[in-house]
Short mmCIF file of C-alpha atoms and ligand atoms in Angstrom, two decimals:
data_model
loop_
_atom_site.label_atom_id
_atom_site.label_comp_id
_atom_site.label_asym_id
_atom_site.label_seq_id
_atom_site.Cartn_x
_atom_site.Cartn_y
_atom_site.Cartn_z
CA MET A 1 -1.45 21.27 27.44
CA GLN A 2 -3.71 20.15 30.50
CA ILE A 3 -6.08 17.60 29.72
CA ILE A 4 -9.42 17.60 31.62
CA SER A 5 -11.06 14.86 31.03
CA SER A 6 -9.84 11.81 29.13
CA SER A 7 -11.91 12.49 25.88
CA ASN A 8 -12.44 16.09 25.97
CA GLN A 9 -10.62 17.03 22.89
CA ARG A 10 -11.64 14.20 20.87
CA ASN A 11 -15.30 14.83 21.65
CA GLU A 12 -14.77 18.23 20.46
CA LEU A 13 -13.10 17.27 17.24
CA TYR A 14 -16.32 14.66 16.94
CA GLU A 15 -18.64 17.61 17.38
CA LYS A 16 -16.91 19.57 14.61
CA PHE A 17 -16.97 17.02 12.22
CA LYS A 18 -20.08 14.93 13.04
CA LEU A 19 -22.22 16.05 10.08
CA LYS A 20 -19.75 15.39 7.91
CA ILE A 21 -19.44 11.89 8.78
CA ILE A 22 -21.70 9.89 6.53
CA HIS A 23 -22.25 6.20 5.71
CA ASN A 24 -21.87 5.62 1.94
CA SER A 25 -23.69 2.68 1.18
CA CYS A 26 -21.88 2.56 -2.32
CA LEU A 27 -18.47 1.86 -0.51
CA ASP A 28 -18.66 -1.44 0.92
CA ARG A 29 -15.49 -3.68 1.84
CA SER A 30 -15.46 -5.14 -1.54
CA LEU A 31 -15.32 -1.85 -3.42
CA VAL A 32 -12.41 -0.67 -1.18
CA SER A 33 -10.01 -3.23 -0.23
CA TYR A 34 -8.25 -5.80 -2.14
CA GLN A 35 -9.23 -8.66 -0.05
CA GLY A 36 -12.96 -8.78 -0.69
CA ASN A 37 -12.95 -7.44 -4.13
CA ARG A 38 -13.92 -9.19 -7.50
CA GLN A 39 -10.40 -8.56 -8.83
CA THR A 40 -9.68 -7.11 -12.37
CA PRO A 41 -7.36 -9.18 -14.44
CA PHE A 42 -4.24 -7.64 -13.93
CA SER A 43 -4.66 -7.10 -9.95
CA SER A 44 -5.46 -10.60 -9.45
CA TRP A 45 -1.92 -11.93 -10.34
CA PHE A 46 -0.05 -10.67 -7.26
CA LYS A 47 -2.00 -10.42 -4.03
CA TYR A 48 -1.01 -7.08 -2.87
CA ARG A 49 -3.06 -7.29 0.33
CA GLU A 50 -2.97 -3.46 1.06
CA GLY A 51 -4.10 -2.68 -2.36
CA PHE A 52 -7.50 -0.94 -2.90
CA SER A 53 -9.89 -1.78 -5.74
CA GLU A 54 -9.62 -0.31 -9.00
CA ARG A 55 -13.42 0.17 -9.28
CA LEU A 56 -13.19 2.32 -5.93
CA VAL A 57 -10.86 4.94 -8.13
CA THR A 58 -13.39 4.97 -10.80
CA TYR A 59 -16.27 5.53 -8.56
CA LEU A 60 -14.32 8.61 -7.02
CA LEU A 61 -13.27 10.08 -10.33
CA GLN A 62 -16.75 9.73 -11.98
CA THR A 63 -18.28 11.12 -8.93
CA PHE A 64 -16.13 14.26 -8.52
CA LYS A 65 -14.15 14.99 -11.95
CA LEU A 66 -15.42 13.73 -14.92
CA GLU A 67 -12.87 15.41 -16.89
CA PRO A 68 -9.50 13.86 -16.82
CA GLY A 69 -6.77 15.71 -15.46
CA VAL A 70 -3.40 15.11 -13.40
CA LEU A 71 -3.51 12.67 -10.56
CA ILE A 72 -1.14 11.52 -7.68
CA ASP A 73 -0.94 8.60 -5.36
CA PRO A 74 2.01 9.30 -2.95
CA PHE A 75 1.57 5.47 -1.54
CA SER A 76 0.88 4.11 -4.73
CA GLY A 77 1.41 0.16 -3.80
CA ALA A 78 0.86 -2.01 -6.89
CA GLY A 79 -0.36 0.84 -8.87
CA SER A 80 -4.22 0.22 -8.57
CA SER A 81 -5.29 3.91 -8.55
CA LEU A 82 -2.63 4.86 -11.42
CA PHE A 83 -4.11 2.24 -13.77
CA SER A 84 -7.63 2.94 -13.24
CA ALA A 85 -7.38 6.63 -13.46
CA SER A 86 -4.99 6.28 -16.68
CA ALA A 87 -7.44 3.98 -18.09
CA LEU A 88 -9.86 6.88 -17.81
CA GLY A 89 -7.71 9.35 -19.60
CA TRP A 90 -5.65 10.86 -16.62
CA GLN A 91 -1.87 11.64 -16.26
CA THR A 92 -0.91 9.78 -13.07
CA THR A 93 1.93 9.97 -10.92
CA GLY A 94 2.85 7.02 -8.44
CA ILE A 95 5.16 7.25 -5.61
CA GLU A 96 6.20 3.98 -3.78
CA LEU A 97 8.63 3.44 -1.43
CA LEU A 98 8.80 -0.57 -1.33
CA PRO A 99 10.41 -2.36 -4.27
CA VAL A 100 7.52 -4.86 -4.31
CA GLY A 101 5.07 -2.34 -5.35
CA ILE A 102 7.32 -0.74 -7.91
CA PHE A 103 8.10 -4.02 -9.33
CA ALA A 104 4.35 -5.02 -9.60
CA THR A 105 3.65 -1.63 -11.34
CA GLN A 106 6.42 -2.06 -13.79
CA ALA A 107 5.34 -5.41 -14.59
CA ARG A 108 2.04 -4.12 -15.08
CA ILE A 109 3.21 -1.48 -17.62
CA ILE A 110 4.98 -4.09 -19.59
CA ALA A 111 1.83 -6.70 -19.70
CA GLU A 112 -0.41 -4.07 -20.86
CA LYS A 113 1.62 -3.65 -24.02
CA ILE A 114 3.34 -6.76 -24.45
CA ASP A 115 3.40 -8.77 -27.61
CA VAL A 116 0.93 -11.66 -26.80
CA GLU A 117 1.94 -13.84 -29.61
CA SER A 118 5.67 -13.70 -28.80
CA LEU A 119 4.64 -14.67 -24.92
CA ASN A 120 2.68 -17.55 -26.05
CA LEU A 121 5.54 -18.85 -27.93
CA GLU A 122 7.78 -18.40 -25.10
CA ILE A 123 5.68 -20.05 -23.06
CA THR A 124 5.21 -23.09 -25.30
CA LYS A 125 9.00 -23.43 -25.25
CA LEU A 126 9.09 -23.25 -21.34
CA LYS A 127 6.59 -26.21 -21.07
CA GLN A 128 9.55 -28.48 -22.96
CA ILE A 129 12.19 -27.75 -20.27
CA ASN A 130 13.34 -28.97 -17.06
CA PHE A 131 13.92 -25.82 -15.00
CA GLN A 132 16.99 -27.53 -12.82
CA ASP A 133 19.12 -28.03 -16.14
CA TYR A 134 19.44 -24.37 -16.12
CA TYR A 135 20.39 -23.67 -12.52
CA ASP A 136 22.89 -20.96 -12.49
CA GLN A 137 24.84 -20.12 -9.21
CA LEU A 138 24.54 -16.48 -10.00
CA PHE A 139 20.92 -16.20 -9.51
CA ILE A 140 20.68 -18.24 -6.12
CA PHE A 141 17.86 -16.90 -4.00
CA ASN A 142 19.76 -14.68 -1.38
CA HIS A 143 17.60 -15.41 1.64
CA LEU A 144 17.21 -12.88 4.36
CA ALA A 145 17.21 -14.16 8.05
CA ILE A 146 13.62 -14.10 8.23
CA THR A 147 12.91 -16.08 4.88
CA ARG A 148 15.71 -18.89 5.51
CA GLY A 149 14.10 -22.20 5.09
CA ALA A 150 10.78 -20.67 3.37
CA PHE A 151 11.13 -23.33 0.45
CA SER A 152 11.58 -26.86 0.15
CA SER A 153 14.75 -27.79 -1.47
CA ILE A 154 13.21 -28.76 -4.82
CA ASN A 155 11.09 -25.76 -5.20
CA GLU A 156 14.12 -23.61 -4.43
CA GLU A 157 16.19 -25.43 -6.76
CA GLN A 158 13.31 -25.19 -9.55
CA LEU A 159 12.59 -21.70 -8.58
CA VAL A 160 16.45 -20.80 -9.12
CA GLY A 161 16.64 -22.85 -12.42
CA TYR A 162 13.48 -20.60 -13.93
CA ILE A 163 15.24 -17.49 -12.73
CA SER A 164 18.41 -18.36 -14.46
CA TYR A 165 16.40 -19.48 -17.34
CA CYS A 166 14.51 -16.03 -17.65
CA ASN A 167 17.88 -14.26 -17.47
CA ASN A 168 20.41 -16.24 -19.37
CA VAL A 169 17.88 -17.46 -22.45
CA ILE A 170 14.86 -15.61 -22.92
CA PRO A 171 15.89 -12.89 -25.45
CA ASN A 172 13.08 -10.51 -25.00
CA LYS A 173 13.61 -8.48 -22.00
CA ASP A 174 9.93 -7.41 -21.39
CA ILE A 175 8.80 -11.21 -21.66
CA SER A 176 11.69 -12.20 -19.20
CA THR A 177 10.52 -9.65 -16.81
CA LEU A 178 7.24 -10.74 -17.12
CA PHE A 179 8.07 -14.39 -16.60
CA LEU A 180 10.26 -13.11 -13.64
CA TYR A 181 7.11 -11.40 -12.35
CA ALA A 182 4.93 -14.69 -12.61
CA ALA A 183 7.66 -16.26 -10.11
CA PHE A 184 7.31 -13.17 -7.80
CA CYS A 185 3.76 -13.48 -7.76
CA ILE A 186 3.93 -17.33 -6.50
CA LEU A 187 6.48 -17.12 -3.98
CA GLU A 188 3.97 -17.40 -1.08
CA ASP A 189 2.11 -20.25 -2.68
CA ILE A 190 5.28 -22.53 -2.79
CA SER A 191 6.67 -21.49 0.61
CA TYR A 192 5.85 -22.62 4.22
CA THR A 193 4.95 -18.98 4.93
CA ARG A 194 1.68 -16.99 5.09
CA LYS A 195 1.51 -13.38 5.04
CA ASP A 196 -0.14 -12.34 8.35
CA GLY A 197 -0.16 -8.50 9.00
CA GLN A 198 2.71 -7.90 11.20
CA TYR A 199 5.03 -10.91 10.26
CA LEU A 200 5.24 -13.90 8.12
CA ARG A 201 3.60 -17.24 9.52
CA TRP A 202 5.31 -20.06 9.29
CA ASP A 203 3.91 -23.57 8.55
CA SER A 204 4.86 -26.26 10.97
CA ARG A 205 6.38 -28.57 8.19
CA SER A 206 8.96 -25.90 7.59
CA GLY A 207 11.25 -27.61 10.33
CA ARG A 208 12.01 -24.15 10.99
CA SER A 209 13.43 -24.38 14.77
CA LYS A 210 11.65 -21.74 16.26
CA VAL A 211 8.21 -22.54 15.12
CA ASN A 212 6.51 -24.36 17.60
CA SER A 213 2.90 -23.85 16.52
CA GLU A 214 0.62 -26.35 14.76
CA PHE A 215 0.01 -23.71 12.38
CA ASN A 216 -0.80 -25.61 8.69
CA LYS A 217 -1.29 -23.30 5.70
CA GLY A 218 -2.95 -26.09 3.39
CA GLU A 219 -1.52 -27.33 0.28
CA ILE A 220 1.88 -25.94 -0.70
CA LEU A 221 1.98 -26.03 -4.27
CA SER A 222 5.08 -27.48 -6.39
CA PHE A 223 7.13 -24.57 -8.17
CA GLU A 224 6.03 -26.37 -11.49
CA ASP A 225 2.44 -26.52 -10.68
CA ALA A 226 2.24 -22.80 -9.57
CA ILE A 227 4.25 -21.37 -12.34
CA ASN A 228 2.22 -23.06 -14.92
CA ARG A 229 -0.95 -22.05 -13.36
CA LYS A 230 0.28 -18.21 -13.06
CA LEU A 231 1.68 -18.23 -16.68
CA LYS A 232 -1.95 -19.61 -17.61
CA GLN A 233 -3.71 -17.20 -15.73
CA ILE A 234 -1.42 -14.07 -17.35
CA THR A 235 -1.85 -15.33 -20.79
CA SER A 236 -5.69 -15.98 -20.59
CA ASP A 237 -6.25 -12.63 -19.13
CA LEU A 238 -4.08 -10.81 -21.78
CA ASN A 239 -5.74 -12.95 -24.45
CA ILE A 240 -9.24 -11.73 -23.17
CA SER A 241 -11.62 -10.10 -25.21
CA PRO A 242 -13.04 -6.86 -24.40
CA ILE A 243 -16.54 -8.21 -23.82
CA GLN A 244 -15.08 -10.73 -21.11
CA LEU A 245 -13.39 -7.68 -19.53
CA ASP A 246 -16.39 -6.01 -19.11
CA LEU A 247 -17.51 -8.80 -16.52
CA PHE A 248 -14.72 -7.29 -14.37
CA SER A 249 -14.53 -3.68 -14.88
CA ASP A 250 -15.74 -0.91 -17.00
CA ASN A 251 -12.74 0.74 -16.70
CA LEU A 252 -10.73 -1.84 -18.29
CA LEU A 253 -13.23 -2.28 -20.79
CA LEU A 254 -12.69 1.25 -21.73
CA LYS A 255 -8.87 0.81 -21.26
CA PHE A 256 -8.74 -2.11 -24.17
CA THR A 257 -11.48 -0.34 -26.51
CA THR A 258 -9.09 2.79 -26.09
CA ASN A 259 -6.12 1.04 -27.26
CA LYS A 260 -7.51 -0.41 -30.29
CA SER A 261 -9.37 2.87 -31.33
CA ASN A 262 -7.12 5.38 -29.89
CA THR A 263 -10.28 7.48 -28.88
CA VAL A 264 -8.70 8.56 -25.61
CA GLU A 265 -4.82 9.00 -24.79
CA ASN A 266 -3.67 6.25 -22.58
CA ILE A 267 -0.62 7.90 -20.92
CA GLU A 268 1.67 5.41 -18.89
CA PRO A 269 1.75 6.04 -15.14
CA ASN A 270 5.02 8.04 -14.24
CA LEU A 271 6.57 6.25 -11.11
CA TYR A 272 8.85 7.55 -8.36
CA GLU A 273 10.56 5.31 -6.17
CA GLY A 274 11.42 6.55 -2.75
CA SER A 275 9.59 8.24 0.10
CA SER A 276 6.90 10.67 -0.47
CA LEU A 277 8.38 12.44 2.47
CA GLU A 278 11.28 13.62 0.38
CA ILE A 279 9.68 13.29 -2.95
CA LEU A 280 6.42 15.48 -2.63
CA PRO A 281 8.65 18.66 -1.44
CA THR A 282 10.02 18.64 -4.83
CA LEU A 283 6.92 18.86 -6.82
CA GLN A 284 5.52 22.31 -7.84
CA ASP A 285 2.74 24.33 -6.23
CA ASN A 286 -0.93 23.98 -7.60
CA SER A 287 0.20 21.31 -10.05
CA ILE A 288 -2.26 18.27 -9.21
CA ASP A 289 -6.07 18.11 -10.02
CA PHE A 290 -6.85 14.83 -7.88
CA VAL A 291 -4.96 12.88 -5.11
CA ILE A 292 -6.33 9.27 -4.20
CA THR A 293 -4.22 7.42 -1.75
CA SER A 294 -4.23 5.08 0.98
CA PRO A 295 -1.03 5.75 3.29
CA PRO A 296 -0.18 2.82 5.70
CA TYR A 297 -2.30 2.69 8.65
CA VAL A 298 -1.16 2.98 12.04
CA ASN A 299 -1.57 -0.50 13.00
CA ARG A 300 1.80 -2.16 13.46
CA TYR A 301 1.65 -3.98 9.88
CA ASP A 302 5.33 -4.29 8.89
CA TYR A 303 5.27 -4.60 4.86
CA THR A 304 9.18 -5.30 5.31
CA ARG A 305 8.30 -8.34 7.15
CA THR A 306 5.21 -9.56 5.30
CA TYR A 307 6.52 -8.97 1.91
CA ALA A 308 10.40 -10.30 2.82
CA LEU A 309 10.16 -13.05 0.24
CA GLU A 310 9.26 -10.84 -2.54
CA LEU A 311 11.97 -8.37 -1.24
CA ALA A 312 14.74 -11.17 -0.94
CA PHE A 313 13.70 -12.32 -4.75
CA LEU A 314 14.09 -8.63 -5.77
CA GLY A 315 17.82 -8.88 -4.40
CA CYS A 316 17.46 -6.51 -1.17
CA SER A 317 20.24 -7.04 1.49
CA GLU A 318 19.38 -7.41 5.08
CA GLU A 319 20.67 -3.75 5.37
CA LYS A 320 18.36 -2.50 2.32
CA VAL A 321 15.40 -3.97 4.41
CA LYS A 322 16.20 -2.35 7.73
CA TYR A 323 16.84 0.80 5.63
CA LEU A 324 13.38 0.47 4.31
CA ARG A 325 11.91 -0.17 7.32
CA GLN A 326 13.19 3.12 8.92
CA GLN A 327 11.98 5.05 5.61
CA MET A 328 8.75 3.91 5.82
CA LEU A 329 5.98 5.95 7.18
CA SER A 330 6.01 5.32 10.84
CA CYS A 331 3.28 2.45 11.43
CA THR A 332 5.61 -0.40 13.29
CA VAL A 333 7.04 -0.07 16.71
CA GLU A 334 10.38 -0.18 15.40
CA ASN A 335 10.03 3.13 13.30
CA ARG A 336 12.40 5.81 14.88
CA ASP A 337 11.82 9.58 14.90
CA LYS A 338 12.42 11.18 11.66
CA ARG A 339 11.95 14.84 13.20
CA ASN A 340 15.85 15.61 12.58
CA PHE A 341 15.85 14.20 9.24
CA LEU A 342 12.78 16.31 8.10
CA GLU A 343 14.26 19.69 9.78
CA GLU A 344 17.48 19.21 7.91
CA TYR A 345 15.52 18.39 4.79
CA TYR A 346 13.32 21.38 4.94
CA THR A 347 16.32 23.87 5.91
CA ALA A 348 18.28 22.40 3.07
CA LYS A 349 15.44 23.09 0.77
CA GLY A 350 15.06 26.64 1.86
CA CYS A 351 11.66 25.93 3.40
CA TYR A 352 12.44 26.00 7.20
CA GLN A 353 9.13 28.33 7.78
CA ASP A 354 7.35 25.60 6.08
CA PHE A 355 8.94 23.12 8.71
CA LEU A 356 8.12 25.14 11.56
CA LYS A 357 4.41 25.51 10.38
CA ILE A 358 4.12 21.84 10.19
CA ASP A 359 5.85 21.17 13.47
CA SER A 360 3.63 23.59 15.31
CA THR A 361 0.39 22.00 13.46
CA PHE A 362 1.56 18.62 15.13
CA LYS A 363 2.30 20.04 18.44
CA ASN A 364 -1.22 22.10 18.47
CA GLN A 365 -3.54 19.16 17.57
CA ALA A 366 -5.13 18.90 20.89
CA ALA A 367 -7.24 15.54 20.28
CA LEU A 368 -3.94 14.08 19.15
CA GLN A 369 -1.62 15.41 22.19
CA GLU A 370 -4.80 14.09 24.23
CA ILE A 371 -4.29 10.73 23.20
CA LEU A 372 -0.33 10.69 23.28
CA ILE A 373 -0.48 11.45 27.04
CA ILE A 374 -2.96 8.70 27.79
CA LEU A 375 -0.92 6.36 25.82
CA GLU A 376 2.06 7.46 27.74
CA ASN A 377 0.30 7.04 31.15
CA ASN A 378 -0.79 3.65 29.88
CA LYS A 379 2.98 2.66 29.14
CA LYS A 380 3.94 3.91 32.59
CA GLN A 381 1.28 1.42 34.09
CA GLY A 382 2.47 -1.33 31.86
CA LYS A 383 -0.77 -1.46 29.98
CA LEU A 384 0.47 -1.41 26.31
CA ASN A 385 1.62 -4.68 24.96
CA ASN A 386 4.74 -2.93 23.39
CA ASP A 387 6.15 0.45 24.87
CA ASN A 388 7.27 1.89 21.42
CA ILE A 389 3.28 2.18 20.52
CA VAL A 390 3.34 5.66 21.75
CA ARG A 391 6.32 6.53 19.53
CA MET A 392 4.86 5.10 16.78
CA VAL A 393 1.48 6.74 16.99
CA GLY A 394 3.18 10.17 17.84
CA ASN A 395 5.45 9.58 14.68
CA TYR A 396 2.69 8.60 12.34
CA PHE A 397 0.76 11.78 12.92
CA TYR A 398 4.03 13.70 12.84
CA GLU A 399 4.65 12.46 9.23
CA MET A 400 1.29 12.65 7.89
CA CYS A 401 1.28 16.48 8.92
CA PHE A 402 4.22 16.65 6.63
CA ILE A 403 2.50 14.52 3.69
CA ILE A 404 -0.80 16.56 4.09
CA TYR A 405 0.67 19.78 3.89
CA GLU A 406 2.35 18.96 0.89
CA LEU A 407 -0.66 17.78 -0.72
CA ALA A 408 -2.31 20.80 0.29
CA ARG A 409 0.40 22.83 -1.67
CA ILE A 410 0.43 20.72 -4.81
CA ILE A 411 -3.18 20.25 -5.49
CA LYS A 412 -4.96 23.12 -7.51
CA PRO A 413 -7.67 25.05 -6.25
CA GLY A 414 -10.81 23.21 -6.33
CA GLY A 415 -8.68 20.02 -6.37
CA ILE A 416 -9.38 16.87 -4.36
CA VAL A 417 -7.59 14.71 -1.99
CA ALA A 418 -9.52 11.41 -1.19
CA MET A 419 -7.74 9.23 1.46
CA VAL A 420 -8.61 5.65 2.43
CA ASN A 421 -7.60 4.96 6.02
CA ASP A 422 -8.87 3.05 9.19
CA ASN A 423 -9.03 4.26 13.04
CA VAL A 424 -7.20 2.29 15.51
CA ARG A 425 -7.35 1.37 19.26
CA TYR A 426 -4.73 1.01 21.67
CA ALA A 427 -5.19 -0.17 25.39
CA GLY A 428 -8.88 0.37 24.57
CA GLU A 429 -8.29 4.08 23.68
CA GLU A 430 -9.72 5.10 20.31
CA VAL A 431 -7.56 7.03 18.05
CA PRO A 432 -9.89 8.71 15.79
CA VAL A 433 -7.62 9.09 12.90
CA ASP A 434 -10.20 10.47 10.46
CA LEU A 435 -10.81 13.34 12.73
CA ILE A 436 -7.38 14.13 13.65
CA LEU A 437 -6.19 14.10 9.89
CA SER A 438 -9.10 15.97 8.83
CA ASP A 439 -8.38 18.77 11.17
CA ILE A 440 -4.67 18.79 10.13
CA ALA A 441 -5.77 18.98 6.63
CA GLU A 442 -8.10 21.95 7.67
CA SER A 443 -5.08 23.62 9.28
CA PHE A 444 -3.27 23.58 6.01
CA GLY A 445 -6.12 25.20 3.98
CA LEU A 446 -8.29 21.98 2.74
CA LYS A 447 -11.85 21.73 3.50
CA THR A 448 -13.23 18.45 4.44
CA ARG A 449 -16.36 17.78 2.35
CA TYR A 450 -17.25 14.08 3.79
CA ILE A 451 -15.99 11.60 6.09
CA TRP A 452 -17.22 8.85 4.30
CA THR A 453 -17.66 5.59 6.45
CA LEU A 454 -17.64 1.84 5.22
CA GLY A 455 -19.12 -1.24 6.80
CA ARG A 456 -21.91 -1.44 8.98
CA GLY A 457 -22.38 2.40 10.07
CA LYS A 458 -20.87 5.59 11.80
CA GLY A 459 -18.69 3.74 14.25
CA ASN A 460 -18.33 5.67 17.67
CA SER A 461 -20.28 8.24 18.91
CA SER A 462 -18.43 10.77 20.98
CA GLN A 463 -19.39 9.40 24.19
CA GLN A 464 -17.73 6.26 23.44
CA MET A 465 -14.29 7.72 22.39
CA GLY A 466 -12.69 6.77 25.68
CA ASN A 467 -11.49 3.53 26.87
CA HIS A 468 -14.40 1.22 25.50
CA GLY A 469 -12.70 -1.63 23.86
CA ARG A 470 -15.39 -3.18 22.15
CA THR A 471 -17.14 -0.74 19.88
CA GLU A 472 -17.15 -0.35 16.13
CA LEU A 473 -13.95 1.58 14.95
CA ARG A 474 -14.74 3.41 11.80
CA LYS A 475 -13.02 2.55 8.27
CA CYS A 476 -13.22 5.68 6.10
CA VAL A 477 -12.55 7.51 2.74
CA TYR A 478 -11.79 11.18 3.41
CA ILE A 479 -12.81 13.65 0.74
CA TRP A 480 -10.99 16.84 1.17
CA GLU A 481 -10.89 19.95 -1.13
CA LYS A 482 -8.81 22.86 -1.77
C1 SAM B 501 -2.12 0.84 2.23
S1 SAM B 501 -0.66 0.68 1.18
C2 SAM B 501 -1.39 1.28 -0.48
C3 SAM B 501 -1.71 0.34 -1.53
C4 SAM B 501 -2.18 0.86 -2.89
N1 SAM B 501 -3.47 1.70 -2.54
C5 SAM B 501 -2.48 -0.20 -3.79
O1 SAM B 501 -3.58 -0.16 -4.20
O2 SAM B 501 -1.70 -0.93 -3.99
C6 SAM B 501 0.27 1.89 1.47
C7 SAM B 501 1.57 1.87 0.53
O3 SAM B 501 2.58 3.01 1.05
C8 SAM B 501 3.80 2.60 0.99
N2 SAM B 501 4.67 3.42 1.55
C9 SAM B 501 5.02 3.18 3.30
N3 SAM B 501 5.86 4.32 3.63
C10 SAM B 501 5.88 5.00 2.39
C11 SAM B 501 6.82 6.03 2.13
N4 SAM B 501 7.33 6.95 3.08
N5 SAM B 501 6.66 6.67 0.90
C12 SAM B 501 6.02 5.94 -0.14
N6 SAM B 501 5.43 4.88 -0.13
C13 SAM B 501 5.57 4.42 1.18
C14 SAM B 501 3.78 1.13 1.52
O4 SAM B 501 5.10 0.53 0.75
C15 SAM B 501 2.46 0.73 0.77
O5 SAM B 501 2.64 0.12 -0.41
#
C-alpha cells in the first residue's frame, strides 16, 4: 500500500468517526480506573492497578441494558466487571490468563460466601502464634530471578511460617485460602519493590547488586504488621452492614440485601483460566448480551514482571512465567508473533475461512498499515527506543482483530460491547487505537455507537495526528453494538 502523506489514512478514519467521539462527563478517571477510584471493600484488598472501577460497570449496564442477561469479560483481571454485573443479577463469564487475576477472583468468590464467625475465630487463634514456629521447608518462597532478595530475611521467614500455618493447621479450606489471599495482597508492602508499569522498581535498601538508583519507597511494613492490618481490613469489610456498604456502591448494597432476601438470583461468575485467543473461539454464536472489557493497552506494560512477586507466591516457575508472557495479548516488546499458531488453531477447528477473513481485515486496515510503515522507517533511522515496538504494535492489532471478530460472533443481535482502552504514541507518532479498533469492529458487523472520551476532552484533532509529541492522547470507552 502506497502512503501519500504521513497521516492521510488516520485523518480519513478520524473524519469517519469524528461525530462518534464524544466527551462523556460522567466518565472521569476515577470512575474508570482502579487508581483514582473510590474502592469498594473487596476490590481494595488487592491493588490490581489495571482493574477498572465497579461503578463503571454499573453505569454501563444501567445505561444500556436494564434487564439482566449474559455478560462476558474476556480480559477479566481481578473480576471487577463480573462481580458488579452478577450483583445486578447478570450471569457472568470471565477469561483471564494470569494466575494473579484468577486467584483474586476465586478469593473473592470465597469471601462473598465465607462464614464470618468461623473466620473471626481463626483470626483470634492466629493472633496467639509465632509464625516462625510453623516454618515448613515444603512452603519456601520459590523466587524467580527477578524477585530474589525482594524481602528482608525476617519478613520472608515470617511469610513462609504463615503460609505453612495456613496449609498445615487451618482445617477449613476456604478460610485457609482467604488467609493465603491476605498474604498475597501484602507482598508488595513487605518487599523492597514497587510496581512500576513495565517492571519492578527496587528500593536502594534491598542490597540488590544491580540497583544503582536512590529510589526509596518509604515505609516497608513488617510481615506481622502488614498481615494484621490486611486481615483487619478484610474482616471489617465482611462484617460491614448494608447501610455502610451503600457508602461505597449501590451495587454492592443490592448484592448484600439480595443475599439476605433472595429477591434477585446471585449467580457466581464462571471463570476460564487461559487465553481469550483460544477460549473465545469455543463459545457459541449469538450467546452473549453484553461484553464489558479492558484489554491490555499497547503500552509495553509487562504484567508478568510487575506481578512477579504474586506469580512466584502462586508457584509459577521461570518457564511458566515466560510461557505466560508469550501467551499474553502482545503488549510488550518481547511478544513474538502468534500468526502461525492462530492459523493452525483456526484450521484445526475447521474455521480456516474465518482465519483468512480476520487476517485480511488486519492487512487492509489502511490507517494501521500507515502507522506500521512510519514506525518501520523510524526504526531504520534509529528513532525508536526499542526496535521491537513495531512488531509489538503490529501483533497487538493482529491479535485484537481475532478478539473482536469472536466478540462480534458471540454476541446476540442488539448486544453491546463496551471496551476501555487508551491511545498511545511512539516516536511522536499517534496510534489512534480507538479509531482503528472501531473500524475493525465495523468490518466484522458491529456498529460504533460512541467513542466516549475521558479526562479533559476530545484529544487530538485530525490535523494533529502526525508527529506531534505533546498533544493529549485520547483515553476512551468505545461502545459497539451488533
Ligand atoms: C487492563 S487488564 C483488565 C483488568 C480488569 N478489567 C479488572 O478490572 O481487573 C487486562 C487483563 O488482560 C489479561 N490478559 C492479557 N492477555 C490475555 C489473554 N491472551 N487472554 C486473557 N487474558 C489476558 C491480563 O492479565 C490483565 O489482567
